[in-house]
Amino acid sequence: MSGAFRPTYSETMEDYDIVGPALKIGTNDVVFSVASAGDNVFHAAMDGARLVLGVDIAADQIELCRIKHAAMTTLEWSEFARLLGTTPSAVQDRARLLGKVLEDPRLASLRQQWSAPALVGDGLASCGALSLFMSQFRQGLYSVVPADVVRRTIVERDANARAALFATHFATPAFIGFLEAALNEQTIAGAFVPAWAFSRMLEQPFAKYFYEVLRTRIVESEPAANFFLQRILLGTFLDPGIVPAYLQRDRYDHLRAASRRISWHVGDALSVLRTLPDASVDAFNLSNILDWCEAKGYEALWLEVTRAAAVGARLFLRSFVAGRDLPAVDGAWRKAEAEAEAETWHARDRVGYYSRYELWTRAAT
Ligand SMILES: C[S@@+](CC[C@H](N)C(=O)[O-])C[C@H]1O[C@@H](n2cnc3c(N)ncnc32)[C@H](O)[C@@H]1O
């Protein structure tokens, strides 16, 4: 379906087990979060925030978030899981479930674009361009490491056996050559970072870095428990119990109740922030949107988050590129110290391909 409508992200590849503990969201908190596919907006609401603003400059991302949101209020969990792709189903079943969700009168304007069955073929969580990229990545991968070997490596519980499988099948010139062809300036500039920022990417060559990310996630941590790794390398969830919190059966009632405290906003972060009162936001999840800002936009965004942040507010960001100095807001923010904590975040992050993380706290000025 090349050329057909599809959002960029349909699942958020940013580990909430890093974001959540960093932001320490409390029950009275107002949270400002980049939306992407919505997963971490749902998670922040599940953490008890009083209000979560899910914000995205891309209208189709917010449309997808609103569809997921409507799905969780309309469907039973088993239907929700099939529609999202947590559990297997046929395309006709998913298309029917999506049709049912789109009957919501508030989604009337989305029906035409979103009712294409191809969008739900593998589940709504797989409909995005990044999922398509990963699916093409897997086709190439399986030509050098057969799919059954990849799967066997991920499900293997014994760390020594996994290390042996990795050494035989992944620590090879063929696999490394595949990564170099799949992840280079032509394929990732404009997707992971803007093309103009590619030369500022910290981890160059990215393919070499990503090899190490995969090696540590496969050999040194537990791939059978890492649904992010399974999504990247297998394109599926191995176990419907090992999925993001918002897709878990036993959290569904909680999710449904929590989701009432979400509002969605199409717009760039700066313009949405400008609509908020001074000192009204307690936590910011900025993803890596600062990577996409040139100098002026970078400064303007920091000034605006500084104005909108309550004293004590936390701000979490991640980045693929080298750090930049804070603009004139210096003194208003304290950076979590720093290198040691960032190292831990990187090691614990089940996705692991971001180069840098920063946690800031708004100081009284
Ligand atoms: C920064 S990207 C990173 C995606 C993420 N790694 C994931 O796996 O979902 C997330 C979203 O930020 C949005 N975005 C980028 N710049 C933005 C801005 N200035 N304001 C609001 N949203 C922005 C993009 O449209 C995209 O949907």
PDB file of N, CA, C and O and ligand atoms in Angstrom, residues 8-15 32-40 55-62 130 191-192 228 265-272 286-293 301 318 320 351 353-354, ligand 1:
ATOM      1  N   THR A   8       3.137   8.013  10.995  1.00  0.00           N
ATOM      2  CA  THR A   8       4.535   7.573  11.112  1.00  0.00           C
ATOM      3  C   THR A   8       4.689   6.531  12.215  1.00  0.00           C
ATOM      4  O   THR A   8       5.286   5.477  12.013  1.00  0.00           O
ATOM      5  N   TYR A   9       4.130   6.827  13.393  1.00  0.00           N
ATOM      6  CA  TYR A   9       4.317   5.939  14.548  1.00  0.00           C
ATOM      7  C   TYR A   9       2.985   5.317  14.945  1.00  0.00           C
ATOM      8  O   TYR A   9       1.997   6.036  15.116  1.00  0.00           O
ATOM      9  N   SER A  10       2.965   4.006  15.126  1.00  0.00           N
ATOM     10  CA  SER A  10       1.730   3.375  15.611  1.00  0.00           C
ATOM     11  C   SER A  10       1.949   2.687  16.949  1.00  0.00           C
ATOM     12  O   SER A  10       1.008   2.199  17.564  1.00  0.00           O
ATOM     13  N   GLU A  11       3.177   2.622  17.393  1.00  0.00           N
ATOM     14  CA  GLU A  11       3.497   2.195  18.760  1.00  0.00           C
ATOM     15  C   GLU A  11       4.678   3.052  19.187  1.00  0.00           C
ATOM     16  O   GLU A  11       5.513   3.419  18.362  1.00  0.00           O
ATOM     17  N   THR A  12       4.722   3.381  20.457  1.00  0.00           N
ATOM     18  CA  THR A  12       5.773   4.274  20.937  1.00  0.00           C
ATOM     19  C   THR A  12       6.966   3.437  21.385  1.00  0.00           C
ATOM     20  O   THR A  12       6.851   2.645  22.317  1.00  0.00           O
ATOM     21  N   MET A  13       8.080   3.617  20.695  1.00  0.00           N
ATOM     22  CA  MET A  13       9.276   2.831  21.026  1.00  0.00           C
ATOM     23  C   MET A  13      10.117   3.629  22.024  1.00  0.00           C
ATOM     24  O   MET A  13      11.298   3.910  21.795  1.00  0.00           O
ATOM     25  N   GLU A  14       9.488   4.011  23.129  1.00  0.00           N
ATOM     26  CA  GLU A  14      10.186   4.729  24.203  1.00  0.00           C
ATOM     27  C   GLU A  14       9.735   4.096  25.505  1.00  0.00           C
ATOM     28  O   GLU A  14       8.549   4.177  25.845  1.00  0.00           O
ATOM     29  N   ASP A  15      10.664   3.490  26.202  1.00  0.00           N
ATOM     30  CA  ASP A  15      10.355   2.633  27.344  1.00  0.00           C
ATOM     31  C   ASP A  15       9.791   3.443  28.514  1.00  0.00           C
ATOM     32  O   ASP A  15      10.509   4.250  29.115  1.00  0.00           O
ATOM     33  N   PHE A  32       2.544  17.200  30.428  1.00  0.00           N
ATOM     34  CA  PHE A  32       2.600  17.588  29.014  1.00  0.00           C
ATOM     35  C   PHE A  32       3.472  16.551  28.317  1.00  0.00           C
ATOM     36  O   PHE A  32       4.641  16.391  28.664  1.00  0.00           O
ATOM     37  N   SER A  33       2.880  15.815  27.372  1.00  0.00           N
ATOM     38  CA  SER A  33       3.665  14.737  26.740  1.00  0.00           C
ATOM     39  C   SER A  33       3.526  14.786  25.223  1.00  0.00           C
ATOM     40  O   SER A  33       2.406  14.921  24.693  1.00  0.00           O
ATOM     41  N   VAL A  34       4.649  14.643  24.544  1.00  0.00           N
ATOM     42  CA  VAL A  34       4.584  14.416  23.101  1.00  0.00           C
ATOM     43  C   VAL A  34       3.778  13.129  22.901  1.00  0.00           C
ATOM     44  O   VAL A  34       3.948  12.152  23.634  1.00  0.00           O
ATOM     45  N   ALA A  35       2.873  13.153  21.922  1.00  0.00           N
ATOM     46  CA  ALA A  35       1.934  12.034  21.803  1.00  0.00           C
ATOM     47  C   ALA A  35       2.517  10.853  21.026  1.00  0.00           C
ATOM     48  O   ALA A  35       2.409   9.716  21.456  1.00  0.00           O
ATOM     49  N   SER A  36       3.071  11.103  19.861  1.00  0.00           N
ATOM     50  CA  SER A  36       3.490  10.001  18.982  1.00  0.00           C
ATOM     51  C   SER A  36       2.302   9.040  18.830  1.00  0.00           C
ATOM     52  O   SER A  36       1.209   9.454  18.440  1.00  0.00           O
ATOM     53  N   ALA A  37       2.462   7.771  19.197  1.00  0.00           N
ATOM     54  CA  ALA A  37       1.345   6.819  19.051  1.00  0.00           C
ATOM     55  C   ALA A  37       0.468   6.756  20.301  1.00  0.00           C
ATOM     56  O   ALA A  37      -0.446   5.926  20.375  1.00  0.00           O
ATOM     57  N   GLY A  38       0.762   7.579  21.282  1.00  0.00           N
ATOM     58  CA  GLY A  38      -0.124   7.706  22.444  1.00  0.00           C
ATOM     59  C   GLY A  38       0.231   6.840  23.639  1.00  0.00           C
ATOM     60  O   GLY A  38      -0.237   7.114  24.754  1.00  0.00           O
ATOM     61  N   ASP A  39       1.065   5.822  23.439  1.00  0.00           N
ATOM     62  CA  ASP A  39       1.268   4.830  24.505  1.00  0.00           C
ATOM     63  C   ASP A  39       1.680   5.487  25.827  1.00  0.00           C
ATOM     64  O   ASP A  39       1.135   5.165  26.888  1.00  0.00           O
ATOM     65  N   ASN A  40       2.638   6.412  25.759  1.00  0.00           N
ATOM     66  CA  ASN A  40       3.139   6.978  27.012  1.00  0.00           C
ATOM     67  C   ASN A  40       2.224   8.053  27.583  1.00  0.00           C
ATOM     68  O   ASN A  40       2.327   8.388  28.770  1.00  0.00           O
ATOM     69  N   VAL A  55       0.277  15.819  22.947  1.00  0.00           N
ATOM     70  CA  VAL A  55       0.467  16.882  21.945  1.00  0.00           C
ATOM     71  C   VAL A  55       1.293  16.347  20.783  1.00  0.00           C
ATOM     72  O   VAL A  55       2.330  15.703  21.007  1.00  0.00           O
ATOM     73  N   ASP A  56       0.840  16.622  19.579  1.00  0.00           N
ATOM     74  CA  ASP A  56       1.667  16.245  18.429  1.00  0.00           C
ATOM     75  C   ASP A  56       1.432  17.198  17.280  1.00  0.00           C
ATOM     76  O   ASP A  56       0.293  17.588  16.999  1.00  0.00           O
ATOM     77  N   ILE A  57       2.523  17.539  16.629  1.00  0.00           N
ATOM     78  CA  ILE A  57       2.454  18.456  15.491  1.00  0.00           C
ATOM     79  C   ILE A  57       1.770  17.778  14.300  1.00  0.00           C
ATOM     80  O   ILE A  57       1.212  18.446  13.430  1.00  0.00           O
ATOM     81  N   ALA A  58       1.792  16.441  14.295  1.00  0.00           N
ATOM     82  CA  ALA A  58       1.223  15.684  13.170  1.00  0.00           C
ATOM     83  C   ALA A  58      -0.220  15.294  13.481  1.00  0.00           C
ATOM     84  O   ALA A  58      -0.474  14.544  14.427  1.00  0.00           O
ATOM     85  N   ALA A  59      -1.150  15.791  12.658  1.00  0.00           N
ATOM     86  CA  ALA A  59      -2.573  15.521  12.922  1.00  0.00           C
ATOM     87  C   ALA A  59      -2.871  14.027  12.887  1.00  0.00           C
ATOM     88  O   ALA A  59      -3.683  13.521  13.667  1.00  0.00           O
ATOM     89  N   ASP A  60      -2.178  13.287  11.995  1.00  0.00           N
ATOM     90  CA  ASP A  60      -2.519  11.850  11.909  1.00  0.00           C
ATOM     91  C   ASP A  60      -2.081  11.080  13.156  1.00  0.00           C
ATOM     92  O   ASP A  60      -2.687  10.066  13.500  1.00  0.00           O
ATOM     93  N   GLN A  61      -1.063  11.584  13.852  1.00  0.00           N
ATOM     94  CA  GLN A  61      -0.694  10.923  15.122  1.00  0.00           C
ATOM     95  C   GLN A  61      -1.811  11.102  16.143  1.00  0.00           C
ATOM     96  O   GLN A  61      -2.172  10.167  16.866  1.00  0.00           O
ATOM     97  N   ILE A  62      -2.342  12.304  16.215  1.00  0.00           N
ATOM     98  CA  ILE A  62      -3.413  12.559  17.197  1.00  0.00           C
ATOM     99  C   ILE A  62      -4.679  11.791  16.791  1.00  0.00           C
ATOM    100  O   ILE A  62      -5.407  11.278  17.642  1.00  0.00           O
ATOM    101  N   LEU A 130       6.944   3.622  10.648  1.00  0.00           N
ATOM    102  CA  LEU A 130       8.089   3.020  11.348  1.00  0.00           C
ATOM    103  C   LEU A 130       7.945   1.499  11.406  1.00  0.00           C
ATOM    104  O   LEU A 130       8.924   0.763  11.263  1.00  0.00           O
ATOM    105  N   ALA A 191      14.512  10.509   9.416  1.00  0.00           N
ATOM    106  CA  ALA A 191      13.567   9.662  10.147  1.00  0.00           C
ATOM    107  C   ALA A 191      13.899   9.694  11.645  1.00  0.00           C
ATOM    108  O   ALA A 191      13.075  10.068  12.461  1.00  0.00           O
ATOM    109  N   PHE A 192      15.123   9.352  11.996  1.00  0.00           N
ATOM    110  CA  PHE A 192      15.518   9.388  13.413  1.00  0.00           C
ATOM    111  C   PHE A 192      15.866  10.809  13.849  1.00  0.00           C
ATOM    112  O   PHE A 192      15.597  11.208  14.977  1.00  0.00           O
ATOM    113  N   PHE A 228       9.744  -4.764  23.414  1.00  0.00           N
ATOM    114  CA  PHE A 228      10.247  -3.839  22.388  1.00  0.00           C
ATOM    115  C   PHE A 228      11.156  -4.598  21.409  1.00  0.00           C
ATOM    116  O   PHE A 228      11.031  -4.465  20.195  1.00  0.00           O
ATOM    117  N   HIS A 265      -4.104  17.214  21.576  1.00  0.00           N
ATOM    118  CA  HIS A 265      -3.900  18.522  20.952  1.00  0.00           C
ATOM    119  C   HIS A 265      -3.032  18.382  19.712  1.00  0.00           C
ATOM    120  O   HIS A 265      -1.910  17.863  19.809  1.00  0.00           O
ATOM    121  N   VAL A 266      -3.557  18.854  18.592  1.00  0.00           N
ATOM    122  CA  VAL A 266      -2.726  18.909  17.385  1.00  0.00           C
ATOM    123  C   VAL A 266      -2.034  20.256  17.383  1.00  0.00           C
ATOM    124  O   VAL A 266      -2.696  21.294  17.464  1.00  0.00           O
ATOM    125  N   GLY A 267      -0.714  20.260  17.282  1.00  0.00           N
ATOM    126  CA  GLY A 267       0.001  21.527  17.211  1.00  0.00           C
ATOM    127  C   GLY A 267       1.433  21.325  17.613  1.00  0.00           C
ATOM    128  O   GLY A 267       1.775  20.307  18.216  1.00  0.00           O
ATOM    129  N   ASP A 268       2.271  22.293  17.271  1.00  0.00           N
ATOM    130  CA  ASP A 268       3.642  22.117  17.740  1.00  0.00           C
ATOM    131  C   ASP A 268       3.678  22.441  19.231  1.00  0.00           C
ATOM    132  O   ASP A 268       2.834  23.195  19.745  1.00  0.00           O
ATOM    133  N   ALA A 269       4.627  21.832  19.914  1.00  0.00           N
ATOM    134  CA  ALA A 269       4.681  21.931  21.374  1.00  0.00           C
ATOM    135  C   ALA A 269       4.659  23.388  21.815  1.00  0.00           C
ATOM    136  O   ALA A 269       3.960  23.753  22.780  1.00  0.00           O
ATOM    137  N   LEU A 270       5.380  24.216  21.081  1.00  0.00           N
ATOM    138  CA  LEU A 270       5.485  25.624  21.460  1.00  0.00           C
ATOM    139  C   LEU A 270       4.119  26.299  21.475  1.00  0.00           C
ATOM    140  O   LEU A 270       3.745  26.972  22.440  1.00  0.00           O
ATOM    141  N   SER A 271       3.346  26.091  20.410  1.00  0.00           N
ATOM    142  CA  SER A 271       2.065  26.809  20.352  1.00  0.00           C
ATOM    143  C   SER A 271       1.071  26.238  21.355  1.00  0.00           C
ATOM    144  O   SER A 271       0.254  26.984  21.899  1.00  0.00           O
ATOM    145  N   VAL A 272       1.136  24.931  21.635  1.00  0.00           N
ATOM    146  CA  VAL A 272       0.221  24.392  22.646  1.00  0.00           C
ATOM    147  C   VAL A 272       0.632  24.902  24.028  1.00  0.00           C
ATOM    148  O   VAL A 272      -0.213  25.316  24.839  1.00  0.00           O
ATOM    149  N   LEU A 286       9.262  15.183  26.724  1.00  0.00           N
ATOM    150  CA  LEU A 286       9.497  15.855  25.429  1.00  0.00           C
ATOM    151  C   LEU A 286      10.005  14.920  24.343  1.00  0.00           C
ATOM    152  O   LEU A 286      10.299  15.384  23.239  1.00  0.00           O
ATOM    153  N   SER A 287      10.123  13.598  24.648  1.00  0.00           N
ATOM    154  CA  SER A 287      10.667  12.702  23.633  1.00  0.00           C
ATOM    155  C   SER A 287      11.950  13.337  23.085  1.00  0.00           C
ATOM    156  O   SER A 287      12.710  13.943  23.857  1.00  0.00           O
ATOM    157  N   ASN A 288      12.159  13.257  21.777  1.00  0.00           N
ATOM    158  CA  ASN A 288      13.371  13.905  21.244  1.00  0.00           C
ATOM    159  C   ASN A 288      13.027  15.067  20.322  1.00  0.00           C
ATOM    160  O   ASN A 288      13.734  15.341  19.357  1.00  0.00           O
ATOM    161  N   ILE A 289      11.931  15.799  20.671  1.00  0.00           N
ATOM    162  CA  ILE A 289      11.541  16.871  19.739  1.00  0.00           C
ATOM    163  C   ILE A 289      12.581  17.987  19.670  1.00  0.00           C
ATOM    164  O   ILE A 289      12.667  18.679  18.657  1.00  0.00           O
ATOM    165  N   LEU A 290      13.412  18.119  20.713  1.00  0.00           N
ATOM    166  CA  LEU A 290      14.439  19.174  20.617  1.00  0.00           C
ATOM    167  C   LEU A 290      15.465  18.855  19.539  1.00  0.00           C
ATOM    168  O   LEU A 290      16.074  19.759  18.976  1.00  0.00           O
ATOM    169  N   ASP A 291      15.641  17.555  19.227  1.00  0.00           N
ATOM    170  CA  ASP A 291      16.553  17.189  18.120  1.00  0.00           C
ATOM    171  C   ASP A 291      16.092  17.814  16.803  1.00  0.00           C
ATOM    172  O   ASP A 291      16.895  18.020  15.887  1.00  0.00           O
ATOM    173  N   TRP A 292      14.780  18.015  16.716  1.00  0.00           N
ATOM    174  CA  TRP A 292      14.206  18.508  15.465  1.00  0.00           C
ATOM    175  C   TRP A 292      14.147  20.033  15.418  1.00  0.00           C
ATOM    176  O   TRP A 292      13.657  20.612  14.458  1.00  0.00           O
ATOM    177  N   CYS A 293      14.627  20.703  16.474  1.00  0.00           N
ATOM    178  CA  CYS A 293      14.541  22.170  16.535  1.00  0.00           C
ATOM    179  C   CYS A 293      15.870  22.807  16.147  1.00  0.00           C
ATOM    180  O   CYS A 293      16.908  22.467  16.718  1.00  0.00           O
ATOM    181  N   LEU A 301      11.424  27.023  22.697  1.00  0.00           N
ATOM    182  CA  LEU A 301      10.760  25.933  23.425  1.00  0.00           C
ATOM    183  C   LEU A 301      11.205  25.900  24.883  1.00  0.00           C
ATOM    184  O   LEU A 301      10.387  25.752  25.797  1.00  0.00           O
ATOM    185  N   ARG A 318      14.986  12.897  25.554  1.00  0.00           N
ATOM    186  CA  ARG A 318      15.973  11.960  25.021  1.00  0.00           C
ATOM    187  C   ARG A 318      16.504  12.531  23.716  1.00  0.00           C
ATOM    188  O   ARG A 318      15.884  13.433  23.119  1.00  0.00           O
ATOM    189  N   PHE A 320      19.257  11.886  20.072  1.00  0.00           N
ATOM    190  CA  PHE A 320      20.252  11.156  19.278  1.00  0.00           C
ATOM    191  C   PHE A 320      21.490  12.015  19.027  1.00  0.00           C
ATOM    192  O   PHE A 320      22.472  11.532  18.484  1.00  0.00           O
ATOM    193  N   VAL A 351      14.462  -0.420  24.784  1.00  0.00           N
ATOM    194  CA  VAL A 351      14.655  -0.111  23.355  1.00  0.00           C
ATOM    195  C   VAL A 351      16.142   0.149  23.131  1.00  0.00           C
ATOM    196  O   VAL A 351      16.781  -0.508  22.312  1.00  0.00           O
ATOM    197  N   TYR A 353      18.083   2.472  21.785  1.00  0.00           N
ATOM    198  CA  TYR A 353      18.846   3.076  20.694  1.00  0.00           C
ATOM    199  C   TYR A 353      19.004   4.586  20.789  1.00  0.00           C
ATOM    200  O   TYR A 353      19.690   5.195  19.985  1.00  0.00           O
ATOM    201  N   TYR A 354      18.366   5.210  21.785  1.00  0.00           N
ATOM    202  CA  TYR A 354      18.655   6.644  21.989  1.00  0.00           C
ATOM    203  C   TYR A 354      20.031   6.798  22.619  1.00  0.00           C
ATOM    204  O   TYR A 354      20.443   5.972  23.443  1.00  0.00           O
TER     205      TYR A 354
HETATM  206  C1  LIG B   1       9.952  13.044  18.391  1.00  0.00           C
HETATM  207  S1  LIG B   1       9.117  11.714  17.614  1.00  0.00           S
HETATM  208  C2  LIG B   1       9.849  10.301  18.335  1.00  0.00           C
HETATM  209  C3  LIG B   1       9.037   9.061  18.203  1.00  0.00           C
HETATM  210  C4  LIG B   1       9.293   8.049  19.228  1.00  0.00           C
HETATM  211  N1  LIG B   1      10.643   7.656  19.331  1.00  0.00           N
HETATM  212  C5  LIG B   1       8.395   6.836  19.159  1.00  0.00           C
HETATM  213  O1  LIG B   1       8.880   5.730  19.098  1.00  0.00           O
HETATM  214  O2  LIG B   1       7.196   7.023  19.192  1.00  0.00           O
HETATM  215  C6  LIG B   1       7.549  11.698  18.340  1.00  0.00           C
HETATM  216  C7  LIG B   1       6.538  12.626  17.746  1.00  0.00           C
HETATM  217  O3  LIG B   1       6.959  13.959  17.938  1.00  0.00           O
HETATM  218  C8  LIG B   1       6.226  14.750  17.027  1.00  0.00           C
HETATM  219  N2  LIG B   1       6.864  16.063  17.007  1.00  0.00           N
HETATM  220  C9  LIG B   1       8.071  16.387  16.485  1.00  0.00           C
HETATM  221  N3  LIG B   1       8.341  17.691  16.709  1.00  0.00           N
HETATM  222  C10 LIG B   1       7.295  18.190  17.414  1.00  0.00           C
HETATM  223  C11 LIG B   1       6.975  19.464  17.963  1.00  0.00           C
HETATM  224  N4  LIG B   1       7.810  20.500  17.838  1.00  0.00           N
HETATM  225  N5  LIG B   1       5.815  19.619  18.619  1.00  0.00           N
HETATM  226  C12 LIG B   1       4.956  18.580  18.765  1.00  0.00           C
HETATM  227  N6  LIG B   1       5.196  17.346  18.264  1.00  0.00           N
HETATM  228  C13 LIG B   1       6.346  17.147  17.599  1.00  0.00           C
HETATM  229  C14 LIG B   1       6.260  13.959  15.757  1.00  0.00           C
HETATM  230  O4  LIG B   1       5.190  14.316  14.913  1.00  0.00           O
HETATM  231  C15 LIG B   1       6.170  12.513  16.280  1.00  0.00           C
HETATM  232  O5  LIG B   1       4.865  12.018  16.156  1.00  0.00           O
END
